[in-house]
Amino acid sequence: MAEDRNALRVTCTAPVNIAVVKYWGKRNADLILPINSSLSVTLHQNQLKSTTSVTASQYFKQDRIWINGKEENIKNPRLQICLREVRRLARKRRNSGDENSNTLILNHKVHIYSVNNFPTAAGLASSAAGYACLVYALAKLYGLEGELSEIARQGSGSACRSMYGGFVQWIMGVKEDGSDSIAQQIEPETHWPELRILVFVVNAEQKPISSTAGMQASVKTSPLLKHRAEIVPNRMMEMITAIKQRDFESFGQLTMKDSNQFHATCLDTFPPIFYLNEISKCIINLVHSYNNHFEKTLVAYTFDAGPNAVIYTLEQHVNEFVEVVKHSFPPEENGEQLDQGHS
Ligand code: DP6
């Protein structure tokens, strides 16, 4: 391939987010419009992140993508939507005379290289960080700024929340075109500096049923999911208040209850979906025993579509809780897989 001295490359990183009020179920699967609003905490990028480089060159014959070193199918409809939407927005800005938009390369094809420094599709929000990173990197390439969560949402629903740091809600919106289904920061990362997140990798393998397929099955078959849609609006308000007041007792209780209800919905799906395994359940029991002992909520668990436990706690309890976990799951049996993260 000829060297293209005018090739333009942009590299960005994006964080993982862990929901404390879960998104589960779409009212419109094409546009990725959820049946309830959701809320998450964005993790610091020190431990978990996606890194994406996008290069545009006049010599590229087609758009291509490599994820963790392996070429993937660029025809994937979600990738196509993100590429199309970012380019459409860039053209729109150009036509409206925005001088910042980098329009020369709009006709060039792109090569995209994306890597995660954590297990892909193991219930650790890899698609969220991945799509957020892709959309952000493409936007930077074309000189776009402003609201991009609507595009990231169309790559993967939870990705819209990774477009912001700190405490982020994804407002479900009511419009049919999805233009009001966007992410919004509630508080920045500096708001609750003592908050800590521990990730216990129980199983780093790919989950048996993807979030996309799982939630589709729940929408079709779970009566509990319909009930959940009625409960979540109030839970969102309580969660926002708990975060604003840095009230860990309420924050932790709501987080655990929401995780449990999400997994109950999976069990209520027919045939049932099991994301938690025996180790996950042991961690749940351990958290409750620990909190019962202190008669306070000091740690809280949440599980996404996989068995890996995410623990929210405050800085002063981290060491002790990690010791308790090590005691219950001796490292020689479990390979020291302990990751600590900051929010
Ligand atoms: C359990 O965002 O991966 O992690 O929109 O189909 O790509 P798609 O689903 P995805 O689902 C995430 C589900 C969850 C809960 C959450 O992050 O809110």
mmCIF file of C-alpha atoms and ligand atoms in Angstrom:
data_model
loop_
_atom_site.group_PDB
_atom_site.id
_atom_site.type_symbol
_atom_site.label_atom_id
_atom_site.label_comp_id
_atom_site.label_asym_id
_atom_site.label_seq_id
_atom_site.Cartn_x
_atom_site.Cartn_y
_atom_site.Cartn_z
ATOM 1 C CA MET A 1 0.000 0.000 0.000
ATOM 2 C CA ALA A 2 1.321 3.448 -0.856
ATOM 3 C CA GLU A 3 2.135 5.616 2.111
ATOM 4 C CA ASP A 4 -0.422 8.343 2.457
ATOM 5 C CA ARG A 5 1.274 11.376 3.979
ATOM 6 C CA ASN A 6 -2.084 13.028 4.321
ATOM 7 C CA ALA A 7 -3.681 10.115 6.172
ATOM 8 C CA LEU A 8 -5.302 11.339 9.333
ATOM 9 C CA ARG A 9 -5.312 9.313 12.510
ATOM 10 C CA VAL A 10 -7.117 9.909 15.779
ATOM 11 C CA THR A 11 -6.745 7.792 18.921
ATOM 12 C CA CYS A 12 -9.158 7.975 21.861
ATOM 13 C CA THR A 13 -9.951 6.025 24.990
ATOM 14 C CA ALA A 14 -13.343 5.498 26.620
ATOM 15 C CA PRO A 15 -14.385 4.191 30.005
ATOM 16 C CA VAL A 16 -16.579 1.353 31.202
ATOM 17 C CA ASN A 17 -19.759 2.188 33.095
ATOM 18 C CA ILE A 18 -21.551 -0.004 35.610
ATOM 19 C CA ALA A 19 -25.289 0.531 35.975
ATOM 20 C CA VAL A 20 -26.869 0.852 39.389
ATOM 21 C CA VAL A 21 -30.326 1.115 37.804
ATOM 22 C CA LYS A 22 -30.197 -1.353 34.935
ATOM 23 C CA TYR A 23 -31.282 -0.982 31.343
ATOM 24 C CA TRP A 24 -33.013 -4.177 30.244
ATOM 25 C CA GLY A 25 -35.465 -4.221 27.349
ATOM 26 C CA LYS A 26 -36.061 -2.144 24.235
ATOM 27 C CA ARG A 27 -39.280 -0.545 23.055
ATOM 28 C CA ASN A 28 -37.668 -0.063 19.641
ATOM 29 C CA ALA A 29 -34.912 -2.526 18.774
ATOM 30 C CA ASP A 30 -33.779 -0.757 15.587
ATOM 31 C CA LEU A 31 -33.190 2.603 17.224
ATOM 32 C CA ILE A 32 -32.210 1.049 20.597
ATOM 33 C CA LEU A 33 -34.856 2.857 22.622
ATOM 34 C CA PRO A 34 -35.197 1.423 26.130
ATOM 35 C CA ILE A 35 -38.339 0.633 28.105
ATOM 36 C CA ASN A 36 -36.905 2.330 31.170
ATOM 37 C CA SER A 37 -34.365 4.991 32.053
ATOM 38 C CA SER A 38 -31.132 3.798 33.663
ATOM 39 C CA LEU A 39 -28.272 5.172 35.701
ATOM 40 C CA SER A 40 -24.607 4.264 35.976
ATOM 41 C CA VAL A 41 -21.269 5.199 37.425
ATOM 42 C CA THR A 42 -18.418 5.650 34.967
ATOM 43 C CA LEU A 43 -15.202 3.938 36.024
ATOM 44 C CA HIS A 44 -11.816 5.577 36.043
ATOM 45 C CA GLN A 45 -9.843 4.607 32.935
ATOM 46 C CA ASN A 46 -6.794 3.458 34.912
ATOM 47 C CA GLN A 47 -8.045 -0.110 35.067
ATOM 48 C CA LEU A 48 -10.698 -0.704 32.431
ATOM 49 C CA LYS A 49 -10.925 1.077 29.115
ATOM 50 C CA SER A 50 -11.287 0.763 25.361
ATOM 51 C CA THR A 51 -8.737 2.379 23.066
ATOM 52 C CA THR A 52 -9.671 3.073 19.460
ATOM 53 C CA SER A 53 -7.627 4.473 16.593
ATOM 54 C CA VAL A 54 -9.354 5.605 13.441
ATOM 55 C CA THR A 55 -7.327 6.348 10.322
ATOM 56 C CA ALA A 56 -8.768 7.958 7.189
ATOM 57 C CA SER A 57 -6.850 7.683 3.945
ATOM 58 C CA GLN A 58 -7.567 8.300 0.296
ATOM 59 C CA TYR A 59 -5.881 4.941 -0.426
ATOM 60 C CA PHE A 60 -8.250 2.829 1.662
ATOM 61 C CA LYS A 61 -10.692 0.958 -0.551
ATOM 62 C CA GLN A 62 -13.210 0.159 2.144
ATOM 63 C CA ASP A 63 -14.010 0.765 5.780
ATOM 64 C CA ARG A 64 -12.490 -1.983 7.991
ATOM 65 C CA ILE A 65 -12.376 -2.758 11.682
ATOM 66 C CA TRP A 66 -10.099 -4.839 13.941
ATOM 67 C CA ILE A 67 -11.183 -5.594 17.501
ATOM 68 C CA ASN A 68 -8.504 -6.921 19.852
ATOM 69 C CA GLY A 69 -6.314 -7.697 16.831
ATOM 70 C CA LYS A 70 -8.893 -9.677 14.863
ATOM 71 C CA GLU A 71 -10.678 -8.282 11.841
ATOM 72 C CA GLU A 72 -14.440 -8.139 12.359
ATOM 73 C CA ASN A 73 -17.225 -7.682 9.851
ATOM 74 C CA ILE A 74 -17.652 -3.978 9.127
ATOM 75 C CA LYS A 75 -21.106 -4.771 7.739
ATOM 76 C CA ASN A 76 -22.337 -5.289 11.296
ATOM 77 C CA PRO A 77 -25.480 -3.112 11.260
ATOM 78 C CA ARG A 78 -24.642 -1.346 14.518
ATOM 79 C CA LEU A 79 -21.186 -0.367 13.277
ATOM 80 C CA GLN A 80 -22.753 0.806 10.040
ATOM 81 C CA ILE A 81 -25.248 2.981 11.898
ATOM 82 C CA CYS A 82 -22.503 4.640 13.957
ATOM 83 C CA LEU A 83 -20.358 5.310 10.881
ATOM 84 C CA ARG A 84 -23.330 6.584 8.909
ATOM 85 C CA GLU A 85 -24.662 8.816 11.680
ATOM 86 C CA VAL A 86 -21.321 10.440 12.538
ATOM 87 C CA ARG A 87 -20.662 11.110 8.845
ATOM 88 C CA ARG A 88 -24.186 12.439 8.372
ATOM 89 C CA LEU A 89 -23.727 14.852 11.278
ATOM 90 C CA ALA A 90 -20.348 15.937 9.891
ATOM 91 C CA ARG A 91 -21.887 16.661 6.485
ATOM 92 C CA LYS A 92 -24.702 18.567 8.118
ATOM 93 C CA ARG A 93 -22.204 20.715 10.038
ATOM 94 C CA ARG A 94 -20.196 21.299 6.857
ATOM 95 C CA ASN A 95 -23.294 22.361 4.969
ATOM 96 C CA SER A 96 -24.193 24.742 7.758
ATOM 97 C CA GLY A 97 -20.758 26.338 7.371
ATOM 98 C CA ASP A 98 -19.080 25.065 10.553
ATOM 99 C CA GLU A 99 -15.397 25.881 10.046
ATOM 100 C CA ASN A 100 -14.200 23.311 12.575
ATOM 101 C CA SER A 101 -15.608 20.330 10.760
ATOM 102 C CA ASN A 102 -12.908 18.399 8.949
ATOM 103 C CA THR A 103 -14.698 17.780 5.704
ATOM 104 C CA LEU A 104 -11.866 16.955 3.291
ATOM 105 C CA ILE A 105 -11.683 13.408 4.596
ATOM 106 C CA LEU A 106 -15.415 12.784 4.584
ATOM 107 C CA ASN A 107 -15.114 10.876 1.341
ATOM 108 C CA HIS A 108 -12.224 8.717 2.569
ATOM 109 C CA LYS A 109 -12.653 5.241 3.972
ATOM 110 C CA VAL A 110 -11.517 4.512 7.512
ATOM 111 C CA HIS A 111 -9.598 1.734 9.245
ATOM 112 C CA ILE A 112 -10.561 1.246 12.880
ATOM 113 C CA TYR A 113 -8.425 -0.535 15.495
ATOM 114 C CA SER A 114 -10.039 -1.117 18.860
ATOM 115 C CA VAL A 115 -8.669 -2.886 21.937
ATOM 116 C CA ASN A 116 -10.109 -3.522 25.369
ATOM 117 C CA ASN A 117 -7.812 -4.112 28.321
ATOM 118 C CA PHE A 118 -10.408 -6.431 29.900
ATOM 119 C CA PRO A 119 -12.449 -9.500 28.828
ATOM 120 C CA THR A 120 -14.740 -8.732 25.890
ATOM 121 C CA ALA A 121 -18.400 -9.768 26.226
ATOM 122 C CA ALA A 122 -17.948 -11.236 29.703
ATOM 123 C CA GLY A 123 -20.555 -8.972 31.234
ATOM 124 C CA LEU A 124 -18.025 -6.205 31.832
ATOM 125 C CA ALA A 125 -19.634 -3.571 29.642
ATOM 126 C CA SER A 126 -17.138 -4.014 26.830
ATOM 127 C CA SER A 127 -19.650 -2.977 24.170
ATOM 128 C CA ALA A 128 -20.408 0.192 26.123
ATOM 129 C CA ALA A 129 -16.786 1.340 26.214
ATOM 130 C CA GLY A 130 -16.178 0.062 22.675
ATOM 131 C CA TYR A 131 -19.002 1.922 20.963
ATOM 132 C CA ALA A 132 -18.533 5.064 23.046
ATOM 133 C CA CYS A 133 -14.891 5.057 21.974
ATOM 134 C CA LEU A 134 -15.689 4.422 18.330
ATOM 135 C CA VAL A 135 -18.226 7.244 18.127
ATOM 136 C CA TYR A 136 -15.971 9.654 19.983
ATOM 137 C CA ALA A 137 -12.929 8.811 17.831
ATOM 138 C CA LEU A 138 -14.917 9.198 14.594
ATOM 139 C CA ALA A 139 -16.348 12.482 15.821
ATOM 140 C CA LYS A 140 -12.843 13.763 16.616
ATOM 141 C CA LEU A 141 -11.646 12.670 13.177
ATOM 142 C CA TYR A 142 -14.349 14.754 11.521
ATOM 143 C CA GLY A 143 -13.990 17.652 13.946
ATOM 144 C CA LEU A 144 -17.405 17.147 15.513
ATOM 145 C CA GLU A 145 -18.298 18.266 19.002
ATOM 146 C CA GLY A 146 -21.390 18.366 21.172
ATOM 147 C CA GLU A 147 -24.065 15.799 21.954
ATOM 148 C CA LEU A 148 -22.989 12.382 20.636
ATOM 149 C CA SER A 149 -24.678 10.019 23.091
ATOM 150 C CA GLU A 150 -27.638 9.619 20.735
ATOM 151 C CA ILE A 151 -25.291 8.055 18.178
ATOM 152 C CA ALA A 152 -23.385 5.911 20.714
ATOM 153 C CA ARG A 153 -26.770 4.596 21.936
ATOM 154 C CA GLN A 154 -27.406 3.175 18.481
ATOM 155 C CA GLY A 155 -24.181 1.162 18.701
ATOM 156 C CA SER A 156 -25.068 -0.324 22.076
ATOM 157 C CA GLY A 157 -27.631 1.108 24.471
ATOM 158 C CA SER A 158 -25.363 1.276 27.502
ATOM 159 C CA ALA A 159 -22.639 2.963 25.392
ATOM 160 C CA CYS A 160 -24.475 6.287 25.570
ATOM 161 C CA ARG A 161 -23.707 6.438 29.308
ATOM 162 C CA SER A 162 -19.957 5.935 28.692
ATOM 163 C CA MET A 163 -19.865 9.268 26.826
ATOM 164 C CA TYR A 164 -19.732 11.045 30.198
ATOM 165 C CA GLY A 165 -17.750 10.650 33.381
ATOM 166 C CA GLY A 166 -19.109 10.529 36.910
ATOM 167 C CA PHE A 167 -22.767 9.694 37.544
ATOM 168 C CA VAL A 168 -24.790 9.417 34.365
ATOM 169 C CA GLN A 169 -28.420 8.802 33.567
ATOM 170 C CA TRP A 170 -29.787 7.601 30.254
ATOM 171 C CA ILE A 171 -33.138 9.276 29.904
ATOM 172 C CA MET A 172 -35.442 6.876 28.076
ATOM 173 C CA GLY A 173 -37.196 9.693 26.187
ATOM 174 C CA VAL A 174 -40.646 9.592 24.622
ATOM 175 C CA LYS A 175 -40.082 10.593 21.006
ATOM 176 C CA GLU A 176 -40.452 7.972 18.331
ATOM 177 C CA ASP A 177 -37.297 9.042 16.498
ATOM 178 C CA GLY A 178 -35.227 8.636 19.685
ATOM 179 C CA SER A 179 -33.844 12.162 19.603
ATOM 180 C CA ASP A 180 -34.636 12.639 23.315
ATOM 181 C CA SER A 181 -33.218 9.264 24.397
ATOM 182 C CA ILE A 182 -29.837 10.549 25.481
ATOM 183 C CA ALA A 183 -27.341 10.390 28.324
ATOM 184 C CA GLN A 184 -26.888 13.175 30.809
ATOM 185 C CA GLN A 185 -24.355 13.676 33.591
ATOM 186 C CA ILE A 186 -25.979 13.985 37.023
ATOM 187 C CA GLU A 187 -22.787 14.690 38.947
ATOM 188 C CA PRO A 188 -19.132 14.794 37.845
ATOM 189 C CA GLU A 189 -16.503 12.260 38.962
ATOM 190 C CA THR A 190 -15.281 14.671 41.656
ATOM 191 C CA HIS A 191 -18.655 14.580 43.422
ATOM 192 C CA TRP A 192 -18.085 11.469 45.552
ATOM 193 C CA PRO A 193 -14.313 10.918 45.775
ATOM 194 C CA GLU A 194 -14.530 8.162 48.416
ATOM 195 C CA LEU A 195 -16.651 5.907 46.227
ATOM 196 C CA ARG A 196 -14.793 2.783 45.105
ATOM 197 C CA ILE A 197 -15.586 -0.041 42.718
ATOM 198 C CA LEU A 198 -14.165 -3.555 43.023
ATOM 199 C CA VAL A 199 -14.530 -5.990 40.151
ATOM 200 C CA PHE A 200 -14.394 -9.697 40.957
ATOM 201 C CA VAL A 201 -13.847 -11.615 37.756
ATOM 202 C CA VAL A 202 -15.697 -14.824 38.492
ATOM 203 C CA ASN A 203 -15.556 -16.037 34.897
ATOM 204 C CA ALA A 204 -13.890 -14.202 32.009
ATOM 205 C CA GLU A 205 -15.476 -16.320 29.291
ATOM 206 C CA GLN A 206 -18.097 -15.026 26.867
ATOM 207 C CA LYS A 207 -21.575 -15.050 28.338
ATOM 208 C CA PRO A 208 -23.926 -17.801 27.116
ATOM 209 C CA ILE A 209 -26.584 -15.365 25.911
ATOM 210 C CA SER A 210 -25.794 -11.790 24.893
ATOM 211 C CA SER A 211 -27.527 -8.807 26.527
ATOM 212 C CA THR A 212 -29.170 -8.011 23.211
ATOM 213 C CA ALA A 213 -30.703 -11.486 22.813
ATOM 214 C CA GLY A 214 -31.479 -11.821 26.511
ATOM 215 C CA MET A 215 -33.407 -8.565 26.786
ATOM 216 C CA GLN A 216 -35.299 -9.330 23.593
ATOM 217 C CA ALA A 217 -36.440 -12.628 25.119
ATOM 218 C CA SER A 218 -37.416 -10.836 28.353
ATOM 219 C CA VAL A 219 -39.470 -8.249 26.459
ATOM 220 C CA LYS A 220 -41.347 -11.065 24.737
ATOM 221 C CA THR A 221 -41.979 -13.338 27.701
ATOM 222 C CA SER A 222 -41.459 -11.707 31.115
ATOM 223 C CA PRO A 223 -44.472 -10.191 32.923
ATOM 224 C CA LEU A 224 -42.063 -9.041 35.634
ATOM 225 C CA LEU A 225 -40.288 -6.808 33.119
ATOM 226 C CA LYS A 226 -43.535 -4.878 32.556
ATOM 227 C CA HIS A 227 -43.892 -4.440 36.297
ATOM 228 C CA ARG A 228 -40.269 -3.291 36.474
ATOM 229 C CA ALA A 229 -40.956 -0.526 33.957
ATOM 230 C CA GLU A 230 -43.477 0.896 36.443
ATOM 231 C CA ILE A 231 -41.053 0.685 39.373
ATOM 232 C CA VAL A 232 -37.980 2.209 37.776
ATOM 233 C CA PRO A 233 -39.110 5.880 37.477
ATOM 234 C CA ASN A 234 -39.412 6.151 41.249
ATOM 235 C CA ARG A 235 -36.189 4.219 41.785
ATOM 236 C CA MET A 236 -34.389 6.615 39.444
ATOM 237 C CA MET A 237 -35.521 9.576 41.548
ATOM 238 C CA GLU A 238 -34.453 7.877 44.786
ATOM 239 C CA MET A 239 -31.103 6.950 43.278
ATOM 240 C CA ILE A 240 -30.438 10.480 42.060
ATOM 241 C CA THR A 241 -31.238 11.842 45.536
ATOM 242 C CA ALA A 242 -28.962 9.235 47.183
ATOM 243 C CA ILE A 243 -26.104 10.182 44.842
ATOM 244 C CA LYS A 244 -26.596 13.920 45.299
ATOM 245 C CA GLN A 245 -26.567 13.461 49.100
ATOM 246 C CA ARG A 246 -23.710 10.933 48.986
ATOM 247 C CA ASP A 247 -25.959 8.649 51.004
ATOM 248 C CA PHE A 248 -24.260 5.247 50.694
ATOM 249 C CA GLU A 249 -26.919 3.450 52.740
ATOM 250 C CA SER A 250 -29.645 4.295 50.189
ATOM 251 C CA PHE A 251 -27.308 4.103 47.193
ATOM 252 C CA GLY A 252 -26.172 0.593 48.159
ATOM 253 C CA GLN A 253 -29.647 -0.721 48.980
ATOM 254 C CA LEU A 254 -31.124 0.570 45.734
ATOM 255 C CA THR A 255 -28.190 -0.808 43.738
ATOM 256 C CA MET A 256 -28.561 -4.311 45.180
ATOM 257 C CA LYS A 257 -32.347 -4.330 44.841
ATOM 258 C CA ASP A 258 -32.144 -3.232 41.241
ATOM 259 C CA SER A 259 -29.536 -5.866 40.387
ATOM 260 C CA ASN A 260 -31.680 -8.528 42.058
ATOM 261 C CA GLN A 261 -34.780 -7.423 40.197
ATOM 262 C CA PHE A 262 -32.938 -7.463 36.891
ATOM 263 C CA HIS A 263 -31.785 -11.049 37.539
ATOM 264 C CA ALA A 264 -35.279 -11.991 38.725
ATOM 265 C CA THR A 265 -36.525 -10.707 35.366
ATOM 266 C CA CYS A 266 -33.991 -12.974 33.658
ATOM 267 C CA LEU A 267 -35.344 -15.893 35.654
ATOM 268 C CA ASP A 268 -38.888 -14.824 34.749
ATOM 269 C CA THR A 269 -37.956 -14.926 31.058
ATOM 270 C CA PHE A 270 -39.068 -18.110 29.340
ATOM 271 C CA PRO A 271 -36.937 -20.152 28.894
ATOM 272 C CA PRO A 272 -35.087 -18.643 31.877
ATOM 273 C CA ILE A 273 -31.727 -16.931 31.569
ATOM 274 C CA PHE A 274 -29.091 -17.585 34.229
ATOM 275 C CA TYR A 275 -26.287 -15.077 34.378
ATOM 276 C CA LEU A 276 -25.322 -15.622 38.009
ATOM 277 C CA ASN A 277 -23.442 -18.738 39.063
ATOM 278 C CA GLU A 278 -22.769 -20.310 42.466
ATOM 279 C CA ILE A 279 -19.789 -18.032 43.131
ATOM 280 C CA SER A 280 -21.892 -14.968 42.302
ATOM 281 C CA LYS A 281 -24.482 -16.146 44.826
ATOM 282 C CA CYS A 282 -21.782 -16.715 47.467
ATOM 283 C CA ILE A 283 -20.615 -13.123 46.941
ATOM 284 C CA ILE A 284 -24.193 -11.876 47.368
ATOM 285 C CA ASN A 285 -24.480 -13.768 50.659
ATOM 286 C CA LEU A 286 -21.073 -12.547 51.791
ATOM 287 C CA VAL A 287 -22.062 -8.903 51.177
ATOM 288 C CA HIS A 288 -25.256 -9.328 53.173
ATOM 289 C CA SER A 289 -23.435 -11.065 56.050
ATOM 290 C CA TYR A 290 -20.840 -8.293 56.100
ATOM 291 C CA ASN A 291 -23.471 -5.549 56.137
ATOM 292 C CA ASN A 292 -25.548 -7.401 58.749
ATOM 293 C CA HIS A 293 -22.518 -7.678 60.980
ATOM 294 C CA PHE A 294 -22.060 -3.887 60.955
ATOM 295 C CA GLU A 295 -25.837 -3.265 60.869
ATOM 296 C CA LYS A 296 -25.183 -0.841 58.022
ATOM 297 C CA THR A 297 -24.849 -0.994 54.252
ATOM 298 C CA LEU A 298 -21.087 -0.692 53.788
ATOM 299 C CA VAL A 299 -20.757 -2.637 50.551
ATOM 300 C CA ALA A 300 -23.192 -3.281 47.689
ATOM 301 C CA TYR A 301 -23.066 -5.725 44.785
ATOM 302 C CA THR A 302 -24.366 -5.463 41.276
ATOM 303 C CA PHE A 303 -24.173 -7.949 38.389
ATOM 304 C CA ASP A 304 -24.658 -7.273 34.689
ATOM 305 C CA ALA A 305 -25.308 -9.966 32.102
ATOM 306 C CA GLY A 306 -22.681 -12.308 33.516
ATOM 307 C CA PRO A 307 -21.449 -13.821 36.790
ATOM 308 C CA ASN A 308 -18.768 -11.197 37.527
ATOM 309 C CA ALA A 309 -19.433 -9.219 40.684
ATOM 310 C CA VAL A 310 -19.071 -5.476 40.836
ATOM 311 C CA ILE A 311 -18.883 -4.147 44.367
ATOM 312 C CA TYR A 312 -19.519 -0.545 45.301
ATOM 313 C CA THR A 313 -18.101 0.622 48.610
ATOM 314 C CA LEU A 314 -16.328 3.560 50.228
ATOM 315 C CA GLU A 315 -12.565 3.898 50.438
ATOM 316 C CA GLN A 316 -12.341 3.155 54.169
ATOM 317 C CA HIS A 317 -13.927 -0.297 53.766
ATOM 318 C CA VAL A 318 -11.959 -1.519 50.749
ATOM 319 C CA ASN A 319 -9.064 -3.261 52.500
ATOM 320 C CA GLU A 320 -11.188 -5.012 55.040
ATOM 321 C CA PHE A 321 -13.738 -6.216 52.515
ATOM 322 C CA VAL A 322 -11.015 -7.462 50.170
ATOM 323 C CA GLU A 323 -9.546 -9.438 53.105
ATOM 324 C CA VAL A 324 -12.964 -10.932 53.811
ATOM 325 C CA VAL A 325 -13.314 -11.979 50.164
ATOM 326 C CA LYS A 326 -9.795 -13.443 50.102
ATOM 327 C CA HIS A 327 -10.642 -15.395 53.219
ATOM 328 C CA SER A 328 -13.816 -16.797 51.633
ATOM 329 C CA PHE A 329 -12.220 -17.387 48.233
ATOM 330 C CA PRO A 330 -8.540 -18.159 48.917
ATOM 331 C CA PRO A 331 -6.335 -16.735 46.128
ATOM 332 C CA GLU A 332 -4.504 -20.038 45.575
ATOM 333 C CA GLU A 333 -7.817 -21.442 44.363
ATOM 334 C CA ASN A 334 -8.925 -18.352 42.497
ATOM 335 C CA GLY A 335 -5.815 -16.912 40.909
ATOM 336 C CA GLU A 336 -5.619 -13.492 42.628
ATOM 337 C CA GLN A 337 -8.095 -12.017 40.189
ATOM 338 C CA LEU A 338 -8.742 -8.907 42.149
ATOM 339 C CA ASP A 339 -9.145 -5.590 40.408
ATOM 340 C CA GLN A 340 -9.741 -2.419 42.292
ATOM 341 C CA GLY A 341 -11.039 0.651 40.574
ATOM 342 C CA HIS A 342 -11.878 4.237 41.326
ATOM 343 C CA SER A 343 -15.118 5.718 40.118
HETATM 344 C C1 DP6 B 1 -27.232 -5.727 31.924
HETATM 345 O O1 DP6 B 1 -26.101 -2.084 26.203
HETATM 346 O O2 DP6 B 1 -25.069 -4.384 26.056
HETATM 347 O O3 DP6 B 1 -25.426 -4.332 31.270
HETATM 348 O O4 DP6 B 1 -28.275 -2.168 23.693
HETATM 349 O O5 DP6 B 1 -28.481 -4.546 23.032
HETATM 350 O O6 DP6 B 1 -26.236 -3.458 23.020
HETATM 351 P P1 DP6 B 1 -27.612 -3.510 23.670
HETATM 352 O O7 DP6 B 1 -27.383 -3.987 25.160
HETATM 353 P P2 DP6 B 1 -26.287 -3.549 26.221
HETATM 354 O O8 DP6 B 1 -27.043 -3.994 27.560
HETATM 355 C C2 DP6 B 1 -26.530 -3.739 28.829
HETATM 356 C C3 DP6 B 1 -27.368 -4.427 29.843
HETATM 357 C C4 DP6 B 1 -26.827 -4.412 31.254
HETATM 358 C C5 DP6 B 1 -27.454 -3.304 32.079
HETATM 359 C C6 DP6 B 1 -26.914 -1.903 31.868
HETATM 360 O O9 DP6 B 1 -25.736 -1.717 31.544
HETATM 361 O O10 DP6 B 1 -27.700 -0.975 32.108
#
